[in-house]
Amino acid sequence: MANKVLILGEPGTGKTRSLKTLDPKSTFIICPDEKELSFRGKDYQTIFKEDTKKLDLQKTNFYETTSPKLVLDLLKIISDSMPHIKVVVIDTITSLQIAEFMDKVKEKGFDKYTDMALDTYVILKSLRKLRDDLTIVVMAHVENNYDSDGVLRTSFKVPGGKLIGEKIKVEGMFTTVLFTEVIMEQGVPKYYFITQNNGKNTCKSPEGMFDDIRIPNDMDFVITTMKEYHNNY
């Protein structure tokens, strides 16, 4: 079973930035956001074969797509046929949902919401079935809503309908859910991850996994810490 972690945060708060500490030789980024990476370096590339013009997956480690089916296919191919890849990032699943919703925005009825919820559910359920030495990092945006007690809470963003948020409870499908945090220190933004729930969000991590509530915005550190915790559990 693959390891997995959910990273939640507003745009521009360090989700993608945290990936710069990963090794591009063993990392594959699936990018529904369809944007360039937010850190320097050209180590992440999409390579096509010269003769067939088809995607060369053995040389590719970055691919933009908003197709849920293609995301599923890529996850399976990486798990089955690309043993050199140890980390797969979906950045972000929110953009995957938004693209699917916009493709069906003119359709009448509620079937489109069911389809979108099912596609998200199938992708997330597939993660644990992947290769044991894989870590899957799923990134998503957040939204703020008032609960029945009038408390403003921050949680996984649900574009379009509420079926995903109300029925699936995405955070419940992950043992570790980290939130981004940006703190201005002497006029300079510093980026962190929050590891535990503050009573107003859905952040969580196993007891004893992280030493601090606030940890560095460093995905290699996060994955290494998770592996050490589970290996010693």
PDB file of C-alpha atoms in Angstrom:
ATOM      1  CA  MET A   1       0.000   0.000   0.000  1.00  0.00           C
ATOM      2  CA  ALA A   2       1.305   3.423  -0.921  1.00  0.00           C
ATOM      3  CA  ASN A   3       1.708   6.172   1.666  1.00  0.00           C
ATOM      4  CA  LYS A   4      -0.287   9.347   1.108  1.00  0.00           C
ATOM      5  CA  VAL A   5      -0.555  12.869   2.466  1.00  0.00           C
ATOM      6  CA  LEU A   6      -3.048  15.674   1.819  1.00  0.00           C
ATOM      7  CA  ILE A   7      -1.715  19.240   1.664  1.00  0.00           C
ATOM      8  CA  LEU A   8      -4.331  21.994   2.002  1.00  0.00           C
ATOM      9  CA  GLY A   9      -3.949  25.733   1.562  1.00  0.00           C
ATOM     10  CA  GLU A  10      -4.913  28.871  -0.268  1.00  0.00           C
ATOM     11  CA  PRO A  11      -3.173  29.641  -3.589  1.00  0.00           C
ATOM     12  CA  GLY A  12       0.240  31.206  -3.070  1.00  0.00           C
ATOM     13  CA  THR A  13       0.808  29.836   0.427  1.00  0.00           C
ATOM     14  CA  GLY A  14       3.582  27.378  -0.410  1.00  0.00           C
ATOM     15  CA  LYS A  15       2.014  24.106  -1.579  1.00  0.00           C
ATOM     16  CA  THR A  16       3.995  23.829  -4.809  1.00  0.00           C
ATOM     17  CA  ARG A  17       7.008  25.602  -3.301  1.00  0.00           C
ATOM     18  CA  SER A  18       7.447  22.742  -0.839  1.00  0.00           C
ATOM     19  CA  LEU A  19       8.291  20.384  -3.718  1.00  0.00           C
ATOM     20  CA  LYS A  20      11.623  22.026  -4.479  1.00  0.00           C
ATOM     21  CA  THR A  21      13.386  19.833  -1.901  1.00  0.00           C
ATOM     22  CA  LEU A  22      12.324  16.612  -3.675  1.00  0.00           C
ATOM     23  CA  ASP A  23      14.630  14.759  -6.067  1.00  0.00           C
ATOM     24  CA  PRO A  24      13.325  15.234  -9.647  1.00  0.00           C
ATOM     25  CA  LYS A  25      14.859  11.878 -10.621  1.00  0.00           C
ATOM     26  CA  SER A  26      12.444  10.046  -8.329  1.00  0.00           C
ATOM     27  CA  THR A  27       9.465  12.440  -8.424  1.00  0.00           C
ATOM     28  CA  PHE A  28       6.581  12.704 -10.898  1.00  0.00           C
ATOM     29  CA  ILE A  29       4.296  15.754 -10.796  1.00  0.00           C
ATOM     30  CA  ILE A  30       0.802  15.467 -12.287  1.00  0.00           C
ATOM     31  CA  CYS A  31      -0.321  19.069 -12.790  1.00  0.00           C
ATOM     32  CA  PRO A  32      -4.053  19.740 -13.288  1.00  0.00           C
ATOM     33  CA  ASP A  33      -3.235  23.378 -12.439  1.00  0.00           C
ATOM     34  CA  GLU A  34      -1.605  23.582 -15.889  1.00  0.00           C
ATOM     35  CA  LYS A  35       1.015  26.088 -14.772  1.00  0.00           C
ATOM     36  CA  GLU A  36       4.763  26.352 -14.405  1.00  0.00           C
ATOM     37  CA  LEU A  37       6.412  25.358 -11.156  1.00  0.00           C
ATOM     38  CA  SER A  38       6.985  28.118  -8.603  1.00  0.00           C
ATOM     39  CA  PHE A  39      10.695  27.472  -8.102  1.00  0.00           C
ATOM     40  CA  ARG A  40      13.768  27.637 -10.306  1.00  0.00           C
ATOM     41  CA  GLY A  41      15.092  24.702 -12.268  1.00  0.00           C
ATOM     42  CA  LYS A  42      14.271  22.813 -15.445  1.00  0.00           C
ATOM     43  CA  ASP A  43      14.578  19.343 -13.949  1.00  0.00           C
ATOM     44  CA  TYR A  44      10.863  18.649 -14.418  1.00  0.00           C
ATOM     45  CA  GLN A  45      10.054  17.992 -18.051  1.00  0.00           C
ATOM     46  CA  THR A  46       7.492  16.501 -20.425  1.00  0.00           C
ATOM     47  CA  ILE A  47       9.304  14.475 -23.088  1.00  0.00           C
ATOM     48  CA  PHE A  48       7.819  13.079 -26.295  1.00  0.00           C
ATOM     49  CA  LYS A  49       9.377  10.351 -28.448  1.00  0.00           C
ATOM     50  CA  GLU A  50      10.823  11.706 -31.688  1.00  0.00           C
ATOM     51  CA  ASP A  51       9.564   8.872 -33.889  1.00  0.00           C
ATOM     52  CA  THR A  52       6.006   8.407 -32.599  1.00  0.00           C
ATOM     53  CA  LYS A  53       5.454  11.794 -30.903  1.00  0.00           C
ATOM     54  CA  LYS A  54       3.929   9.872 -28.014  1.00  0.00           C
ATOM     55  CA  LEU A  55       4.717  10.671 -24.409  1.00  0.00           C
ATOM     56  CA  ASP A  56       7.981   9.103 -23.245  1.00  0.00           C
ATOM     57  CA  LEU A  57       7.012   8.195 -19.699  1.00  0.00           C
ATOM     58  CA  GLN A  58      10.423   6.835 -18.786  1.00  0.00           C
ATOM     59  CA  LYS A  59      11.938  10.287 -19.344  1.00  0.00           C
ATOM     60  CA  THR A  60       8.949  12.404 -18.294  1.00  0.00           C
ATOM     61  CA  ASN A  61       8.440  13.567 -14.702  1.00  0.00           C
ATOM     62  CA  PHE A  62       5.956  16.418 -15.198  1.00  0.00           C
ATOM     63  CA  TYR A  63       2.644  16.256 -17.033  1.00  0.00           C
ATOM     64  CA  GLU A  64      -0.268  18.688 -17.283  1.00  0.00           C
ATOM     65  CA  THR A  65      -3.758  17.222 -17.551  1.00  0.00           C
ATOM     66  CA  THR A  66      -7.300  17.918 -16.357  1.00  0.00           C
ATOM     67  CA  SER A  67      -8.583  14.451 -17.279  1.00  0.00           C
ATOM     68  CA  PRO A  68      -9.527  12.289 -14.260  1.00  0.00           C
ATOM     69  CA  LYS A  69      -9.129   9.159 -16.400  1.00  0.00           C
ATOM     70  CA  LEU A  70      -5.631  10.157 -17.465  1.00  0.00           C
ATOM     71  CA  VAL A  71      -4.673  10.866 -13.844  1.00  0.00           C
ATOM     72  CA  LEU A  72      -5.810   7.350 -12.941  1.00  0.00           C
ATOM     73  CA  ASP A  73      -3.913   5.878 -15.894  1.00  0.00           C
ATOM     74  CA  LEU A  74      -0.728   7.752 -14.974  1.00  0.00           C
ATOM     75  CA  LEU A  75      -0.913   6.600 -11.368  1.00  0.00           C
ATOM     76  CA  LYS A  76      -1.227   2.967 -12.449  1.00  0.00           C
ATOM     77  CA  ILE A  77       1.564   3.216 -15.050  1.00  0.00           C
ATOM     78  CA  ILE A  78       3.926   4.843 -12.558  1.00  0.00           C
ATOM     79  CA  SER A  79       3.121   2.212  -9.934  1.00  0.00           C
ATOM     80  CA  ASP A  80       3.464  -0.735 -12.326  1.00  0.00           C
ATOM     81  CA  SER A  81       6.181   0.330 -14.770  1.00  0.00           C
ATOM     82  CA  MET A  82       8.264   3.179 -13.338  1.00  0.00           C
ATOM     83  CA  PRO A  83      10.098   1.809 -10.269  1.00  0.00           C
ATOM     84  CA  HIS A  84      12.501   4.765 -10.211  1.00  0.00           C
ATOM     85  CA  ILE A  85       9.606   7.057  -9.218  1.00  0.00           C
ATOM     86  CA  LYS A  86       9.112   7.148  -5.440  1.00  0.00           C
ATOM     87  CA  VAL A  87       6.917  10.267  -5.052  1.00  0.00           C
ATOM     88  CA  VAL A  88       3.881  11.275  -7.113  1.00  0.00           C
ATOM     89  CA  VAL A  89       2.313  14.707  -6.646  1.00  0.00           C
ATOM     90  CA  ILE A  90      -1.178  15.764  -7.791  1.00  0.00           C
ATOM     91  CA  ASP A  91      -1.047  19.571  -7.882  1.00  0.00           C
ATOM     92  CA  THR A  92      -3.919  20.289  -7.434  1.00  0.00           C
ATOM     93  CA  ILE A  93      -6.936  17.999  -7.292  1.00  0.00           C
ATOM     94  CA  THR A  94      -9.022  21.170  -6.896  1.00  0.00           C
ATOM     95  CA  SER A  95      -8.139  22.244 -10.448  1.00  0.00           C
ATOM     96  CA  LEU A  96      -9.038  18.757 -11.665  1.00  0.00           C
ATOM     97  CA  GLN A  97     -12.504  19.183 -10.144  1.00  0.00           C
ATOM     98  CA  ILE A  98     -12.935  22.720 -11.446  1.00  0.00           C
ATOM     99  CA  ALA A  99     -12.014  21.692 -14.995  1.00  0.00           C
ATOM    100  CA  GLU A 100     -14.498  18.827 -14.923  1.00  0.00           C
ATOM    101  CA  PHE A 101     -17.213  21.080 -13.513  1.00  0.00           C
ATOM    102  CA  MET A 102     -16.634  23.747 -16.171  1.00  0.00           C
ATOM    103  CA  ASP A 103     -16.730  21.138 -18.940  1.00  0.00           C
ATOM    104  CA  LYS A 104     -20.220  20.222 -17.776  1.00  0.00           C
ATOM    105  CA  VAL A 105     -21.411  23.622 -16.578  1.00  0.00           C
ATOM    106  CA  LYS A 106     -24.157  23.859 -19.222  1.00  0.00           C
ATOM    107  CA  GLU A 107     -25.529  20.415 -18.463  1.00  0.00           C
ATOM    108  CA  LYS A 108     -28.841  20.434 -16.585  1.00  0.00           C
ATOM    109  CA  GLY A 109     -29.588  18.308 -13.560  1.00  0.00           C
ATOM    110  CA  PHE A 110     -27.438  16.984 -10.748  1.00  0.00           C
ATOM    111  CA  ASP A 111     -25.759  14.099 -12.568  1.00  0.00           C
ATOM    112  CA  LYS A 112     -22.704  16.249 -13.248  1.00  0.00           C
ATOM    113  CA  TYR A 113     -22.136  16.654  -9.517  1.00  0.00           C
ATOM    114  CA  THR A 114     -22.394  12.903  -9.022  1.00  0.00           C
ATOM    115  CA  ASP A 115     -19.911  12.306 -11.842  1.00  0.00           C
ATOM    116  CA  MET A 116     -17.439  14.794 -10.397  1.00  0.00           C
ATOM    117  CA  ALA A 117     -17.730  13.319  -6.909  1.00  0.00           C
ATOM    118  CA  LEU A 118     -17.290   9.797  -8.253  1.00  0.00           C
ATOM    119  CA  ASP A 119     -14.180  10.713 -10.259  1.00  0.00           C
ATOM    120  CA  THR A 120     -12.572  12.313  -7.201  1.00  0.00           C
ATOM    121  CA  TYR A 121     -13.532   9.365  -5.001  1.00  0.00           C
ATOM    122  CA  VAL A 122     -12.166   6.776  -7.445  1.00  0.00           C
ATOM    123  CA  ILE A 123      -8.817   8.587  -7.729  1.00  0.00           C
ATOM    124  CA  LEU A 124      -8.430   8.931  -3.959  1.00  0.00           C
ATOM    125  CA  LYS A 125      -9.484   5.318  -3.303  1.00  0.00           C
ATOM    126  CA  SER A 126      -6.948   4.075  -5.843  1.00  0.00           C
ATOM    127  CA  LEU A 127      -3.978   5.581  -3.999  1.00  0.00           C
ATOM    128  CA  ARG A 128      -3.607   2.926  -1.298  1.00  0.00           C
ATOM    129  CA  LYS A 129      -3.535   0.194  -3.959  1.00  0.00           C
ATOM    130  CA  LEU A 130      -0.386   1.578  -5.533  1.00  0.00           C
ATOM    131  CA  ARG A 131       3.169   0.292  -5.012  1.00  0.00           C
ATOM    132  CA  ASP A 132       4.326   0.041  -1.382  1.00  0.00           C
ATOM    133  CA  ASP A 133       7.368   2.282  -1.832  1.00  0.00           C
ATOM    134  CA  LEU A 134       5.357   5.128  -3.370  1.00  0.00           C
ATOM    135  CA  THR A 135       4.277   8.258  -1.527  1.00  0.00           C
ATOM    136  CA  ILE A 136       1.362  10.153  -3.066  1.00  0.00           C
ATOM    137  CA  VAL A 137       1.088  13.866  -2.278  1.00  0.00           C
ATOM    138  CA  VAL A 138      -2.360  15.289  -3.025  1.00  0.00           C
ATOM    139  CA  MET A 139      -2.643  19.073  -2.967  1.00  0.00           C
ATOM    140  CA  ALA A 140      -5.886  21.016  -2.753  1.00  0.00           C
ATOM    141  CA  HIS A 141      -7.302  24.437  -2.022  1.00  0.00           C
ATOM    142  CA  VAL A 142      -9.411  25.290   1.019  1.00  0.00           C
ATOM    143  CA  GLU A 143     -12.668  27.093   1.697  1.00  0.00           C
ATOM    144  CA  ASN A 144     -14.149  28.739   4.783  1.00  0.00           C
ATOM    145  CA  ASN A 145     -17.668  27.923   5.952  1.00  0.00           C
ATOM    146  CA  TYR A 146     -19.644  28.490   9.119  1.00  0.00           C
ATOM    147  CA  ASP A 147     -20.760  25.336  10.928  1.00  0.00           C
ATOM    148  CA  SER A 148     -24.060  24.842  12.761  1.00  0.00           C
ATOM    149  CA  ASP A 149     -22.604  26.532  15.847  1.00  0.00           C
ATOM    150  CA  GLY A 150     -21.624  29.620  13.877  1.00  0.00           C
ATOM    151  CA  VAL A 151     -17.900  28.823  14.012  1.00  0.00           C
ATOM    152  CA  LEU A 152     -15.892  29.631  10.887  1.00  0.00           C
ATOM    153  CA  ARG A 153     -14.004  26.506   9.824  1.00  0.00           C
ATOM    154  CA  THR A 154     -11.453  25.851   7.072  1.00  0.00           C
ATOM    155  CA  SER A 155     -11.587  22.626   5.072  1.00  0.00           C
ATOM    156  CA  PHE A 156     -11.093  20.950   1.685  1.00  0.00           C
ATOM    157  CA  LYS A 157     -12.519  23.125  -1.091  1.00  0.00           C
ATOM    158  CA  VAL A 158     -15.416  21.614  -3.020  1.00  0.00           C
ATOM    159  CA  PRO A 159     -15.930  23.290  -6.427  1.00  0.00           C
ATOM    160  CA  GLY A 160     -19.486  23.175  -7.729  1.00  0.00           C
ATOM    161  CA  GLY A 161     -21.674  20.819  -5.728  1.00  0.00           C
ATOM    162  CA  LYS A 162     -21.408  19.743  -2.102  1.00  0.00           C
ATOM    163  CA  LEU A 163     -21.597  15.956  -2.649  1.00  0.00           C
ATOM    164  CA  ILE A 164     -17.864  15.493  -2.199  1.00  0.00           C
ATOM    165  CA  GLY A 165     -17.701  17.511   0.995  1.00  0.00           C
ATOM    166  CA  GLU A 166     -20.883  16.181   2.582  1.00  0.00           C
ATOM    167  CA  LYS A 167     -20.685  12.499   1.628  1.00  0.00           C
ATOM    168  CA  ILE A 168     -17.047  11.618   0.928  1.00  0.00           C
ATOM    169  CA  LYS A 169     -15.231  13.696   3.585  1.00  0.00           C
ATOM    170  CA  VAL A 170     -11.910  13.826   1.754  1.00  0.00           C
ATOM    171  CA  GLU A 171      -9.806  14.573   4.841  1.00  0.00           C
ATOM    172  CA  GLY A 172     -11.167  11.362   6.379  1.00  0.00           C
ATOM    173  CA  MET A 173      -9.432   9.387   3.610  1.00  0.00           C
ATOM    174  CA  PHE A 174      -6.006  10.560   4.816  1.00  0.00           C
ATOM    175  CA  THR A 175      -4.145   9.881   8.063  1.00  0.00           C
ATOM    176  CA  THR A 176      -1.985  12.970   7.571  1.00  0.00           C
ATOM    177  CA  VAL A 177      -3.469  16.315   6.489  1.00  0.00           C
ATOM    178  CA  LEU A 178      -1.195  19.352   6.615  1.00  0.00           C
ATOM    179  CA  PHE A 179      -2.182  23.008   6.208  1.00  0.00           C
ATOM    180  CA  THR A 180       0.019  25.719   4.738  1.00  0.00           C
ATOM    181  CA  GLU A 181       0.810  28.814   6.805  1.00  0.00           C
ATOM    182  CA  VAL A 182       2.626  32.015   5.846  1.00  0.00           C
ATOM    183  CA  ILE A 183       4.106  34.251   8.545  1.00  0.00           C
ATOM    184  CA  MET A 184       5.690  37.626   7.884  1.00  0.00           C
ATOM    185  CA  GLU A 185       9.039  37.807   9.713  1.00  0.00           C
ATOM    186  CA  GLN A 186      10.804  41.168   9.490  1.00  0.00           C
ATOM    187  CA  GLY A 187       8.866  41.956   6.350  1.00  0.00           C
ATOM    188  CA  VAL A 188       9.754  38.658   4.663  1.00  0.00           C
ATOM    189  CA  PRO A 189       7.203  35.838   4.144  1.00  0.00           C
ATOM    190  CA  LYS A 190       8.183  32.546   5.756  1.00  0.00           C
ATOM    191  CA  TYR A 191       6.399  29.371   4.684  1.00  0.00           C
ATOM    192  CA  TYR A 192       5.381  26.525   7.009  1.00  0.00           C
ATOM    193  CA  PHE A 193       3.102  23.522   7.380  1.00  0.00           C
ATOM    194  CA  ILE A 194       0.739  23.109  10.344  1.00  0.00           C
ATOM    195  CA  THR A 195       0.520  19.530  11.647  1.00  0.00           C
ATOM    196  CA  GLN A 196      -2.384  19.544  14.141  1.00  0.00           C
ATOM    197  CA  ASN A 197      -5.974  20.733  14.271  1.00  0.00           C
ATOM    198  CA  ASN A 198      -6.520  24.109  15.910  1.00  0.00           C
ATOM    199  CA  GLY A 199     -10.236  23.490  16.445  1.00  0.00           C
ATOM    200  CA  LYS A 200     -11.197  25.447  13.329  1.00  0.00           C
ATOM    201  CA  ASN A 201      -9.641  23.378  10.546  1.00  0.00           C
ATOM    202  CA  THR A 202      -9.291  19.748   9.427  1.00  0.00           C
ATOM    203  CA  CYS A 203      -5.518  19.476   9.880  1.00  0.00           C
ATOM    204  CA  LYS A 204      -4.235  16.265  11.508  1.00  0.00           C
ATOM    205  CA  SER A 205      -1.263  13.920  11.854  1.00  0.00           C
ATOM    206  CA  PRO A 206      -0.597  10.803  13.962  1.00  0.00           C
ATOM    207  CA  GLU A 207       0.493  11.352  17.541  1.00  0.00           C
ATOM    208  CA  GLY A 208       4.263  11.612  17.723  1.00  0.00           C
ATOM    209  CA  MET A 209       4.875  11.854  13.991  1.00  0.00           C
ATOM    210  CA  PHE A 210       5.966  15.498  14.089  1.00  0.00           C
ATOM    211  CA  ASP A 211       7.685  17.143  17.029  1.00  0.00           C
ATOM    212  CA  ASP A 212       6.127  20.561  16.455  1.00  0.00           C
ATOM    213  CA  ILE A 213       2.808  22.107  15.484  1.00  0.00           C
ATOM    214  CA  ARG A 214       4.617  24.232  12.888  1.00  0.00           C
ATOM    215  CA  ILE A 215       7.186  22.515  10.648  1.00  0.00           C
ATOM    216  CA  PRO A 216       9.276  23.634   7.644  1.00  0.00           C
ATOM    217  CA  ASN A 217       7.635  23.971   4.236  1.00  0.00           C
ATOM    218  CA  ASP A 218       9.758  21.070   2.998  1.00  0.00           C
ATOM    219  CA  MET A 219       8.144  18.073   1.292  1.00  0.00           C
ATOM    220  CA  ASP A 220      11.263  15.909   1.525  1.00  0.00           C
ATOM    221  CA  PHE A 221      11.286  16.484   5.294  1.00  0.00           C
ATOM    222  CA  VAL A 222       7.573  15.626   5.500  1.00  0.00           C
ATOM    223  CA  ILE A 223       7.909  12.384   3.525  1.00  0.00           C
ATOM    224  CA  THR A 224      11.069  11.287   5.337  1.00  0.00           C
ATOM    225  CA  THR A 225       9.402  11.917   8.711  1.00  0.00           C
ATOM    226  CA  MET A 226       6.278   9.994   7.668  1.00  0.00           C
ATOM    227  CA  LYS A 227       8.333   6.998   6.490  1.00  0.00           C
ATOM    228  CA  GLU A 228      10.412   6.924   9.674  1.00  0.00           C
ATOM    229  CA  TYR A 229       7.255   7.067  11.794  1.00  0.00           C
ATOM    230  CA  HIS A 230       5.489   4.232   9.973  1.00  0.00           C
ATOM    231  CA  ASN A 231       8.633   2.044   9.811  1.00  0.00           C
ATOM    232  CA  ASN A 232       9.043   2.375  13.581  1.00  0.00           C
ATOM    233  CA  TYR A 233       5.354   2.068  14.406  1.00  0.00           C
TER     234      TYR A 233
END
